Short mmCIF file of C-alpha atoms in Angstrom, two decimals:
data_model
loop_
_atom_site.label_atom_id
_atom_site.label_comp_id
_atom_site.label_asym_id
_atom_site.label_seq_id
_atom_site.Cartn_x
_atom_site.Cartn_y
_atom_site.Cartn_z
CA MET A 1 0.00 -0.02 -0.07
CA THR A 2 1.35 3.44 -0.90
CA PHE A 3 0.52 6.28 1.54
CA LYS A 4 1.18 9.93 0.62
CA ALA A 5 1.34 10.87 4.31
CA VAL A 6 1.99 9.20 7.69
CA VAL A 7 0.42 10.94 10.51
CA PHE A 8 1.26 10.08 14.29
CA ASP A 9 -0.64 10.63 17.39
CA ALA A 10 1.81 12.03 19.98
CA TYR A 11 1.00 11.10 23.59
CA GLY A 12 1.29 7.32 24.14
CA THR A 13 2.21 6.80 20.47
CA LEU A 14 5.60 8.52 19.62
CA TYR A 15 6.10 9.70 23.28
CA ASP A 16 5.98 7.48 26.31
CA ILE A 17 3.69 9.30 28.74
CA GLN A 18 4.64 6.71 31.41
CA SER A 19 8.01 8.50 31.49
CA VAL A 20 6.30 11.11 33.61
CA ALA A 21 6.53 8.39 36.38
CA ALA A 22 10.05 9.26 37.46
CA VAL A 23 9.10 12.69 38.21
CA THR A 24 5.93 11.94 40.05
CA GLU A 25 7.82 9.12 41.93
CA GLU A 26 10.35 11.51 43.14
CA ALA A 27 7.62 14.05 44.42
CA PHE A 28 5.35 11.47 45.87
CA PRO A 29 7.42 8.39 46.82
CA GLY A 30 5.24 5.21 46.29
CA TYR A 31 2.80 6.88 44.26
CA GLY A 32 4.62 7.55 40.95
CA GLU A 33 3.05 4.93 38.86
CA ILE A 34 -0.59 5.09 40.21
CA ILE A 35 -0.54 8.95 39.76
CA THR A 36 0.43 8.74 36.19
CA GLN A 37 -2.35 6.06 35.42
CA ILE A 38 -5.16 8.08 37.13
CA TRP A 39 -3.93 11.36 35.53
CA ARG A 40 -4.06 9.82 32.12
CA ILE A 41 -7.44 8.32 32.54
CA LYS A 42 -8.85 11.70 33.84
CA GLN A 43 -6.98 13.77 31.23
CA LEU A 44 -8.64 11.73 28.56
CA GLU A 45 -12.06 11.95 30.24
CA TYR A 46 -11.83 15.57 30.52
CA THR A 47 -11.03 16.06 26.84
CA TRP A 48 -14.24 14.12 25.94
CA LEU A 49 -16.48 15.73 28.66
CA ARG A 50 -15.46 19.22 27.76
CA SER A 51 -15.84 18.67 24.11
CA LEU A 52 -19.41 17.34 24.79
CA MET A 53 -20.21 20.12 27.24
CA ARG A 54 -18.99 22.69 24.75
CA ARG A 55 -16.61 24.12 27.40
CA TYR A 56 -13.36 23.67 25.48
CA GLU A 57 -10.10 24.45 27.25
CA ASP A 58 -6.74 23.69 25.73
CA PHE A 59 -4.77 20.50 26.65
CA SER A 60 -2.46 22.28 29.04
CA VAL A 61 -5.51 23.53 31.02
CA ILE A 62 -6.96 20.08 30.97
CA THR A 63 -3.59 18.33 31.93
CA GLN A 64 -3.31 20.59 34.98
CA GLU A 65 -6.92 20.12 35.93
CA SER A 66 -6.60 16.20 35.62
CA LEU A 67 -3.38 16.31 37.72
CA ALA A 68 -4.98 18.48 40.46
CA TYR A 69 -7.80 15.87 40.53
CA THR A 70 -5.47 13.07 40.90
CA LEU A 71 -3.48 14.57 43.80
CA ARG A 72 -6.59 15.40 45.59
CA VAL A 73 -8.18 11.96 45.24
CA LEU A 74 -4.95 10.40 46.49
CA GLY A 75 -4.88 12.79 49.57
CA LEU A 76 -1.52 14.16 48.59
CA ALA A 77 -0.43 17.56 49.65
CA TYR A 78 1.75 19.64 47.41
CA ASP A 79 2.98 23.17 46.66
CA ALA A 80 2.98 25.08 43.42
CA ALA A 81 6.63 24.32 42.85
CA ALA A 82 6.18 20.52 42.87
CA PHE A 83 3.09 20.74 40.68
CA ALA A 84 4.99 22.90 38.18
CA ARG A 85 7.91 20.32 38.09
CA ILE A 86 5.57 17.62 37.19
CA MET A 87 3.80 19.66 34.63
CA LYS A 88 7.10 20.62 33.10
CA LYS A 89 7.94 17.03 32.33
CA TYR A 90 5.01 17.01 29.85
CA LEU A 91 7.34 19.20 27.54
CA HIS A 92 10.11 16.84 27.92
CA LEU A 93 8.50 13.32 27.40
CA GLU A 94 10.75 10.62 26.13
CA LEU A 95 10.30 9.24 22.70
CA TYR A 96 9.66 5.55 22.29
CA PRO A 97 13.15 4.13 21.58
CA ASP A 98 12.35 3.25 17.95
CA ALA A 99 10.52 6.52 17.07
CA LYS A 100 13.52 8.43 15.44
CA ALA A 101 14.56 5.53 13.37
CA THR A 102 11.01 4.96 12.13
CA LEU A 103 10.69 8.51 11.02
CA ALA A 104 13.87 8.39 9.32
CA ALA A 105 12.91 5.14 7.52
CA LEU A 106 9.62 6.65 6.33
CA LYS A 107 11.22 9.72 4.80
CA GLY A 108 10.05 10.63 1.37
CA ARG A 109 6.29 10.74 2.53
CA LYS A 110 4.71 13.54 4.35
CA LEU A 111 5.16 13.06 7.93
CA ALA A 112 3.26 14.72 10.72
CA ILE A 113 1.70 14.81 14.19
CA LEU A 114 -2.03 15.14 14.91
CA SER A 115 -2.52 15.61 18.56
CA ASN A 116 -4.89 16.87 21.28
CA GLY A 117 -1.92 18.92 22.73
CA SER A 118 -2.05 22.57 22.50
CA THR A 119 0.13 24.22 19.85
CA GLU A 120 2.43 25.48 22.40
CA MET A 121 2.92 22.18 24.26
CA LEU A 122 3.49 20.27 20.91
CA ASN A 123 6.02 22.82 19.54
CA ALA A 124 8.09 22.59 22.63
CA LEU A 125 7.82 18.77 22.81
CA VAL A 126 8.94 18.11 19.20
CA LYS A 127 11.68 20.64 19.66
CA ASN A 128 12.92 19.30 22.90
CA SER A 129 12.94 15.71 21.68
CA GLY A 130 14.68 16.82 18.36
CA ILE A 131 12.19 15.56 15.80
CA ASP A 132 10.97 18.94 14.62
CA ARG A 133 13.10 18.84 11.53
CA MET A 134 11.81 15.33 10.67
CA LEU A 135 8.18 16.47 10.52
CA ASP A 136 6.39 18.32 7.92
CA ALA A 137 3.62 19.60 10.40
CA THR A 138 2.82 19.45 13.94
CA ILE A 139 -0.84 19.75 14.00
CA SER A 140 -2.84 20.51 17.13
CA ILE A 141 -6.58 20.25 17.38
CA ASP A 142 -6.61 23.70 19.13
CA SER A 143 -7.97 25.61 16.19
CA GLN A 144 -11.06 23.39 16.15
CA ARG A 145 -11.80 23.79 19.87
CA ILE A 146 -12.98 20.05 19.94
CA PHE A 147 -10.73 17.00 20.78
CA LYS A 148 -10.18 13.64 18.96
CA PRO A 149 -12.21 11.58 18.28
CA ALA A 150 -14.52 14.23 16.83
CA PRO A 151 -14.33 14.17 13.01
CA ASN A 152 -13.42 17.97 13.16
CA ALA A 153 -10.21 17.09 14.63
CA TYR A 154 -9.18 14.56 11.89
CA THR A 155 -10.10 17.02 9.09
CA LEU A 156 -7.13 19.05 9.97
CA ILE A 157 -5.02 16.44 8.29
CA GLU A 158 -6.36 17.15 4.83
CA GLU A 159 -6.39 20.80 5.51
CA ARG A 160 -2.84 21.12 6.55
CA LEU A 161 -1.10 18.51 4.47
CA GLY A 162 -3.35 18.56 1.37
CA VAL A 163 -3.54 14.74 1.38
CA ARG A 164 -6.90 13.02 1.06
CA PRO A 165 -8.03 10.77 4.02
CA SER A 166 -7.75 7.59 2.10
CA GLU A 167 -4.15 8.20 1.26
CA VAL A 168 -3.14 8.82 4.85
CA LEU A 169 -1.90 6.26 7.23
CA PHE A 170 -2.79 7.28 10.84
CA VAL A 171 -0.84 5.73 13.46
CA SER A 172 -1.93 5.55 17.21
CA SER A 173 -1.58 3.23 20.18
CA ASN A 174 -4.71 4.82 21.69
CA PRO A 175 -7.66 2.44 20.70
CA TRP A 176 -10.18 5.13 20.82
CA ASP A 177 -8.04 7.21 18.64
CA ALA A 178 -7.38 4.59 16.10
CA CYS A 179 -11.19 3.94 16.12
CA GLY A 180 -12.02 7.49 15.66
CA ALA A 181 -9.58 7.97 12.73
CA LYS A 182 -10.99 4.81 11.09
CA ALA A 183 -14.53 6.11 11.63
CA PHE A 184 -13.45 9.32 9.93
CA GLY A 185 -12.15 7.66 6.97
CA LEU A 186 -8.42 7.43 7.41
CA LYS A 187 -6.31 4.33 6.99
CA VAL A 188 -5.28 3.30 10.46
CA ALA A 189 -2.27 1.32 11.99
CA TRP A 190 -3.08 0.60 15.65
CA ILE A 191 -0.03 -0.15 17.88
CA GLU A 192 -0.89 -2.95 20.36
CA ARG A 193 1.87 -2.34 22.86
CA VAL A 194 0.35 -4.88 25.56
CA ARG A 195 -0.57 -8.26 24.12
CA PRO A 196 -3.95 -9.48 25.30
CA GLU A 197 -2.53 -12.91 26.37
CA ALA A 198 -0.10 -11.00 28.80
CA MET A 199 -2.97 -8.88 30.09
CA ALA A 200 -5.32 -11.58 30.72
CA LEU A 201 -2.62 -13.76 32.30
CA ALA A 202 -1.68 -10.94 34.60
CA CYS A 203 -5.22 -10.87 35.85
CA VAL A 204 -5.71 -14.53 36.25
CA LYS A 205 -2.27 -15.06 38.10
CA SER A 206 -3.15 -12.70 40.92
CA ASP A 207 -5.99 -13.12 43.54
CA VAL A 208 -6.76 -9.53 43.54
CA VAL A 209 -6.25 -7.96 40.08
CA PRO A 210 -3.30 -5.50 40.44
CA PRO A 211 -4.47 -1.88 39.94
CA LEU A 212 -1.71 -1.04 37.49
CA THR A 213 -2.67 -3.91 35.35
CA MET A 214 -6.42 -2.96 35.30
CA PHE A 215 -5.39 0.68 34.48
CA LYS A 216 -3.18 -0.35 31.70
CA ALA A 217 -5.93 -2.64 30.43
CA LEU A 218 -8.23 0.38 30.11
CA ARG A 219 -5.76 2.21 27.99
CA THR A 220 -4.12 -0.48 25.88
CA GLN A 221 -6.71 -3.03 24.76
CA MET A 222 -8.76 -2.55 21.61
CA ASP A 223 -12.05 -0.96 22.41
CA GLU A 224 -15.52 -2.18 21.14
CA LEU A 225 -16.58 0.78 19.19
CA GLY A 226 -17.83 -0.93 16.06
CA VAL A 227 -14.90 -0.12 13.86
CA THR A 228 -11.66 -2.12 13.33
CA PRO A 229 -8.20 -0.43 12.39
CA ASP A 230 -6.75 -1.54 9.03
CA HIS A 231 -3.58 -2.78 10.58
CA CYS A 232 -2.41 -3.97 14.13
CA ILE A 233 1.30 -3.64 14.85
CA GLU A 234 3.44 -4.17 17.84
CA THR A 235 5.85 -1.36 17.75
CA LEU A 236 6.59 1.74 15.64
CA ALA A 237 9.54 -0.16 14.09
CA ASP A 238 6.80 -2.46 12.24
CA LEU A 239 5.73 0.68 10.21
CA PRO A 240 8.12 0.76 7.30
CA GLU A 241 7.04 -2.74 6.00
CA LEU A 242 3.41 -1.66 5.76
CA MET A 243 4.60 0.85 2.95
CA THR A 244 5.78 -1.94 0.63
CA MET B 1 -35.65 27.35 47.14
CA THR B 2 -38.86 26.36 45.28
CA PHE B 3 -38.30 24.05 42.31
CA LYS B 4 -41.02 23.26 39.78
CA ALA B 5 -39.39 19.94 38.90
CA VAL B 6 -37.00 17.55 40.37
CA VAL B 7 -35.10 15.36 37.87
CA PHE B 8 -33.00 12.43 38.60
CA ASP B 9 -30.26 10.65 36.82
CA ALA B 10 -30.89 6.83 36.81
CA TYR B 11 -27.86 4.77 36.99
CA GLY B 12 -25.72 5.28 40.14
CA THR B 13 -28.22 7.99 41.34
CA LEU B 14 -31.64 6.22 41.90
CA TYR B 15 -30.34 2.94 41.10
CA ASP B 16 -27.41 1.24 42.52
CA ILE B 17 -25.43 -0.17 39.61
CA GLN B 18 -23.04 -2.16 41.87
CA SER B 19 -26.12 -4.35 42.62
CA VAL B 20 -25.08 -6.00 39.37
CA ALA B 21 -21.99 -7.44 41.31
CA ALA B 22 -23.90 -10.35 42.84
CA VAL B 23 -24.87 -11.54 39.29
CA THR B 24 -21.27 -11.09 37.81
CA GLU B 25 -19.86 -12.72 41.07
CA GLU B 26 -22.07 -15.91 40.58
CA ALA B 27 -20.99 -16.10 36.92
CA PHE B 28 -17.38 -15.40 37.54
CA PRO B 29 -16.29 -16.12 41.12
CA GLY B 30 -13.75 -13.77 42.50
CA TYR B 31 -14.21 -11.26 39.70
CA GLY B 32 -17.71 -9.86 40.56
CA GLU B 33 -16.59 -6.45 41.87
CA ILE B 34 -13.93 -5.84 39.41
CA ILE B 35 -16.15 -6.60 36.52
CA THR B 36 -18.72 -3.98 37.50
CA GLN B 37 -16.03 -1.41 37.92
CA ILE B 38 -14.43 -1.84 34.56
CA TRP B 39 -17.78 -2.30 32.89
CA ARG B 40 -18.93 0.91 34.16
CA ILE B 41 -15.91 2.99 33.30
CA LYS B 42 -16.05 1.53 29.76
CA GLN B 43 -19.79 2.01 29.36
CA LEU B 44 -19.36 5.60 30.13
CA GLU B 45 -16.28 5.96 27.87
CA TYR B 46 -18.22 4.55 24.98
CA THR B 47 -21.17 6.89 25.37
CA TRP B 48 -18.76 9.86 25.10
CA LEU B 49 -16.66 8.42 22.30
CA ARG B 50 -19.60 7.45 20.17
CA SER B 51 -21.21 10.68 20.71
CA LEU B 52 -17.99 12.55 19.65
CA MET B 53 -17.48 10.08 16.77
CA ARG B 54 -21.09 10.72 15.65
CA ARG B 55 -21.70 6.88 15.62
CA TYR B 56 -24.50 6.73 18.29
CA GLU B 57 -25.70 3.48 19.25
CA ASP B 58 -28.32 3.34 22.14
CA PHE B 59 -27.36 2.39 25.72
CA SER B 60 -28.24 -1.27 25.52
CA VAL B 61 -25.86 -1.72 22.64
CA ILE B 62 -23.09 0.12 24.55
CA THR B 63 -23.82 -1.60 27.73
CA GLN B 64 -23.27 -4.92 25.77
CA GLU B 65 -20.16 -3.82 24.15
CA SER B 66 -18.57 -2.54 27.27
CA LEU B 67 -19.42 -5.90 29.07
CA ALA B 68 -17.88 -7.85 26.04
CA TYR B 69 -14.71 -5.61 26.56
CA THR B 70 -14.44 -6.30 30.24
CA LEU B 71 -14.79 -10.09 30.02
CA ARG B 72 -12.33 -10.21 27.07
CA VAL B 73 -9.69 -8.07 28.85
CA LEU B 74 -10.07 -10.19 32.01
CA GLY B 75 -9.61 -13.29 29.93
CA LEU B 76 -12.94 -14.73 31.16
CA ALA B 77 -14.54 -17.32 28.75
CA TYR B 78 -18.40 -17.14 28.69
CA ASP B 79 -21.40 -18.31 26.73
CA ALA B 80 -24.42 -16.35 25.32
CA ALA B 81 -26.61 -17.51 28.34
CA ALA B 82 -24.11 -16.14 30.87
CA PHE B 83 -23.87 -12.92 29.09
CA ALA B 84 -27.72 -12.52 28.75
CA ARG B 85 -28.14 -13.28 32.49
CA ILE B 86 -25.76 -10.51 33.44
CA MET B 87 -27.33 -8.06 30.95
CA LYS B 88 -30.80 -8.85 32.24
CA LYS B 89 -29.90 -7.65 35.74
CA TYR B 90 -29.58 -4.00 34.24
CA LEU B 91 -33.45 -4.17 33.88
CA HIS B 92 -33.62 -5.22 37.51
CA LEU B 93 -31.27 -2.99 39.37
CA GLU B 94 -31.98 -2.20 42.92
CA LEU B 95 -33.12 1.16 43.94
CA TYR B 96 -31.09 3.05 46.66
CA PRO B 97 -32.75 2.30 50.09
CA ASP B 98 -34.08 5.75 50.50
CA ALA B 99 -35.18 6.39 46.89
CA LYS B 100 -38.98 5.59 47.18
CA ALA B 101 -39.19 7.53 50.43
CA THR B 102 -37.62 10.55 48.84
CA LEU B 103 -39.77 10.48 45.75
CA ALA B 104 -42.86 10.34 48.12
CA ALA B 105 -41.65 13.17 50.22
CA LEU B 106 -41.13 15.28 46.98
CA LYS B 107 -44.68 14.80 45.80
CA GLY B 108 -46.43 17.81 44.52
CA ARG B 109 -43.52 18.81 42.08
CA LYS B 110 -43.02 17.35 38.74
CA LEU B 111 -40.83 14.24 39.14
CA ALA B 112 -38.80 12.73 36.43
CA ILE B 113 -35.86 10.80 35.33
CA LEU B 114 -33.42 11.84 32.58
CA SER B 115 -31.09 9.16 31.79
CA ASN B 116 -28.58 7.89 29.08
CA GLY B 117 -30.48 4.59 29.13
CA SER B 118 -32.66 3.64 26.07
CA THR B 119 -36.26 4.11 26.22
CA GLU B 120 -36.84 0.28 26.52
CA MET B 121 -34.32 -0.16 29.19
CA LEU B 122 -35.73 2.72 31.34
CA ASN B 123 -39.27 1.81 30.98
CA ALA B 124 -38.56 -1.85 32.04
CA LEU B 125 -36.35 -0.62 34.91
CA VAL B 126 -38.92 1.85 36.49
CA LYS B 127 -41.58 -0.59 36.21
CA ASN B 128 -39.66 -3.51 37.66
CA SER B 129 -38.64 -1.27 40.61
CA GLY B 130 -42.22 -0.10 41.13
CA ILE B 131 -41.62 3.78 40.76
CA ASP B 132 -43.36 4.24 37.39
CA ARG B 133 -46.38 5.63 39.04
CA MET B 134 -44.39 8.08 41.11
CA LEU B 135 -42.78 9.78 38.12
CA ASP B 136 -44.37 12.27 35.70
CA ALA B 137 -41.77 11.24 32.95
CA THR B 138 -39.03 8.88 32.17
CA ILE B 139 -36.96 10.70 29.67
CA SER B 140 -34.32 8.83 27.61
CA ILE B 141 -31.76 10.90 25.64
CA ASP B 142 -32.50 8.29 22.77
CA SER B 143 -34.40 10.75 20.63
CA GLN B 144 -31.33 13.12 20.52
CA ARG B 145 -28.89 10.50 19.54
CA ILE B 146 -26.18 12.15 21.88
CA PHE B 147 -25.36 11.23 25.47
CA LYS B 148 -25.01 13.41 28.53
CA PRO B 149 -23.21 15.68 29.24
CA ALA B 150 -24.11 17.15 25.69
CA PRO B 151 -26.45 20.03 26.13
CA ASN B 152 -28.83 18.50 23.58
CA ALA B 153 -29.55 15.87 26.31
CA TYR B 154 -30.53 18.21 29.08
CA THR B 155 -32.90 20.39 26.82
CA LEU B 156 -35.23 17.32 26.89
CA ILE B 157 -36.27 18.19 30.47
CA GLU B 158 -37.83 21.75 29.35
CA GLU B 159 -39.31 20.00 26.11
CA ARG B 160 -41.05 17.16 28.04
CA LEU B 161 -41.89 18.69 31.34
CA GLY B 162 -42.44 22.50 30.26
CA VAL B 163 -40.27 23.68 33.12
CA ARG B 164 -37.51 26.20 32.49
CA PRO B 165 -33.94 25.06 33.38
CA SER B 166 -33.50 27.55 36.36
CA GLU B 167 -36.62 26.09 38.01
CA VAL B 168 -35.40 22.48 37.71
CA LEU B 169 -33.46 20.91 40.28
CA PHE B 170 -31.23 18.09 38.66
CA VAL B 171 -30.02 15.34 40.98
CA SER B 172 -27.08 13.01 40.02
CA SER B 173 -24.24 11.29 42.02
CA ASN B 174 -22.06 11.22 38.89
CA PRO B 175 -19.70 14.04 38.99
CA TRP B 176 -19.51 14.57 35.10
CA ASP B 177 -23.34 14.49 34.95
CA ALA B 178 -23.64 17.08 37.76
CA CYS B 179 -21.17 19.31 35.92
CA GLY B 180 -22.89 18.92 32.58
CA ALA B 181 -26.29 19.80 33.98
CA LYS B 182 -24.90 22.81 35.80
CA ALA B 183 -23.04 23.91 32.61
CA PHE B 184 -26.33 23.65 30.75
CA GLY B 185 -28.04 25.90 33.24
CA LEU B 186 -29.93 23.63 35.53
CA LYS B 187 -29.85 23.94 39.39
CA VAL B 188 -27.89 20.80 40.60
CA ALA B 189 -27.68 18.74 43.70
CA TRP B 190 -24.64 16.45 43.48
CA ILE B 191 -24.85 13.31 45.70
CA GLU B 192 -21.35 12.63 47.24
CA ARG B 193 -21.72 9.04 48.34
CA VAL B 194 -18.04 8.54 49.19
CA ARG B 195 -16.53 11.16 51.41
CA PRO B 196 -13.13 12.35 50.14
CA GLU B 197 -11.55 11.91 53.60
CA ALA B 198 -12.48 8.24 53.47
CA MET B 199 -11.13 7.89 49.88
CA ALA B 200 -7.71 9.49 50.65
CA LEU B 201 -7.40 7.45 53.90
CA ALA B 202 -8.02 4.20 52.07
CA CYS B 203 -5.25 5.09 49.67
CA VAL B 204 -2.88 6.26 52.28
CA LYS B 205 -3.44 3.21 54.49
CA SER B 206 -2.48 0.48 51.95
CA ASP B 207 0.96 0.08 50.47
CA VAL B 208 -0.49 -0.55 47.18
CA VAL B 209 -3.60 1.29 46.27
CA PRO B 210 -6.38 -1.33 46.16
CA PRO B 211 -7.91 -1.43 42.56
CA LEU B 212 -11.51 -1.07 43.80
CA THR B 213 -10.75 1.99 45.76
CA MET B 214 -9.13 3.53 42.90
CA PHE B 215 -12.07 2.59 40.48
CA LYS B 216 -14.36 3.99 42.91
CA ALA B 217 -12.36 7.22 43.14
CA LEU B 218 -12.67 7.72 39.37
CA ARG B 219 -16.46 7.72 39.63
CA THR B 220 -17.36 9.23 42.97
CA GLN B 221 -15.11 12.17 43.60
CA MET B 222 -15.94 15.54 42.04
CA ASP B 223 -14.29 16.26 38.76
CA GLU B 224 -12.20 19.31 37.62
CA LEU B 225 -14.37 20.63 34.96
CA GLY B 226 -14.54 24.24 35.74
CA VAL B 227 -18.02 24.27 37.25
CA THR B 228 -19.52 23.55 40.66
CA PRO B 229 -22.96 22.09 41.49
CA ASP B 230 -25.25 24.22 43.63
CA HIS B 231 -25.79 21.54 46.39
CA CYS B 232 -23.64 18.90 47.57
CA ILE B 233 -25.67 16.23 49.60
CA GLU B 234 -24.65 12.63 50.95
CA THR B 235 -27.74 10.83 50.10
CA LEU B 236 -31.20 11.08 48.41
CA ALA B 237 -32.84 11.44 51.74
CA ASP B 238 -31.20 14.92 52.10
CA LEU B 239 -33.20 16.14 49.30
CA PRO B 240 -36.50 17.29 50.71
CA GLU B 241 -34.82 19.77 53.10
CA LEU B 242 -33.49 21.55 49.96
CA MET B 243 -36.99 22.30 49.06
CA THR B 244 -37.71 24.61 52.04
#
């Protein structure tokens, strides 16, 4: 299959949002991982809820509000400096190890990011991680004032890159995002980073299902939304062979 | 404050959705509680995602799809009969113990349900629990083909009851629903069934945050969505005194 453009989701797809855990663990020993999991779930919920409520705020506001929720619910006291330190990490997330090599291998096509992140957050992130020069565009849904998976978000790809949806391969590890893009009419490669057998096994093996396993399940396993992505891959490095 | 109408959310507000746990526990020993928690989170997610994707399916479809997701992720094998038995419980949920007495005490005002549930599910539910004759209307968002907290869902109250938003007290234990109703312009009483001190304490006390505690936190603690309900009560029985 030939694609004129390959467009990536950012958070969780090119960037490992779990890489925030080192900073949250330092600020709140013993809570690092659970903070990142609750934070992520609420961050996503708030994008959907605010979109439906027609009370759009950009992703930096939503990321702050979902972090505030998380720390409050866990009963963790904090000062403004600790909060700011955690938030700052969102501009310095780590790329997945195979991200740069994959972008390099796909050279020749239009390459872009389409993300819920605000323009400011995304520009800082791609620059800090050194992939700004590898991308033709870093597209924030900001201008539409509605988050993915609303169709209005995915229309920005054609608008900004001039490539029709059927000639775009959209790449996301987020099941709801992969489904939203497919429902919109893009070709979609979903990255299944956690295998279902491993997930089910982790649940069966323990008497009490461990919370992190369950939170990961909610984010990593394909959703039941009536659509199926075109491709299921395990990692970014599997992308180049989909091009041939 | 005088209200011309009091309108209730159904699932989690008048009806205890955790009452499904006895049936799921019987079908899958050891998994009863965790199934209901994951099921509920995914059920809600799918209402929001399908609304945004403009791929509306009614609440009975979404409830089935989210249950299928839950059992798959937990690696639990099942047959159609077991699945149907669990689903059937959704038409026979238990009322909270103070629900009937509260409805009786509020008599004289217009009383109604506004729920994400499909018309068919809701009609069966109110009839099976014996409150059909206590209500002036059981309103499903079905006709709008978009779920709460979209404004289009809440407009049905004025349409069906002929009462202006500012004269309606909307009652919900679901934080996102309380926020959505408030953003729309209704007066709102939010039922805080789990106190924040208790929630934070449960997290602090255990080395590993227990999964059920965390799942409950995600559903029971007030969200950070930029709006605040007018009233915060602990149980349905607190409602009558808000009327004086």
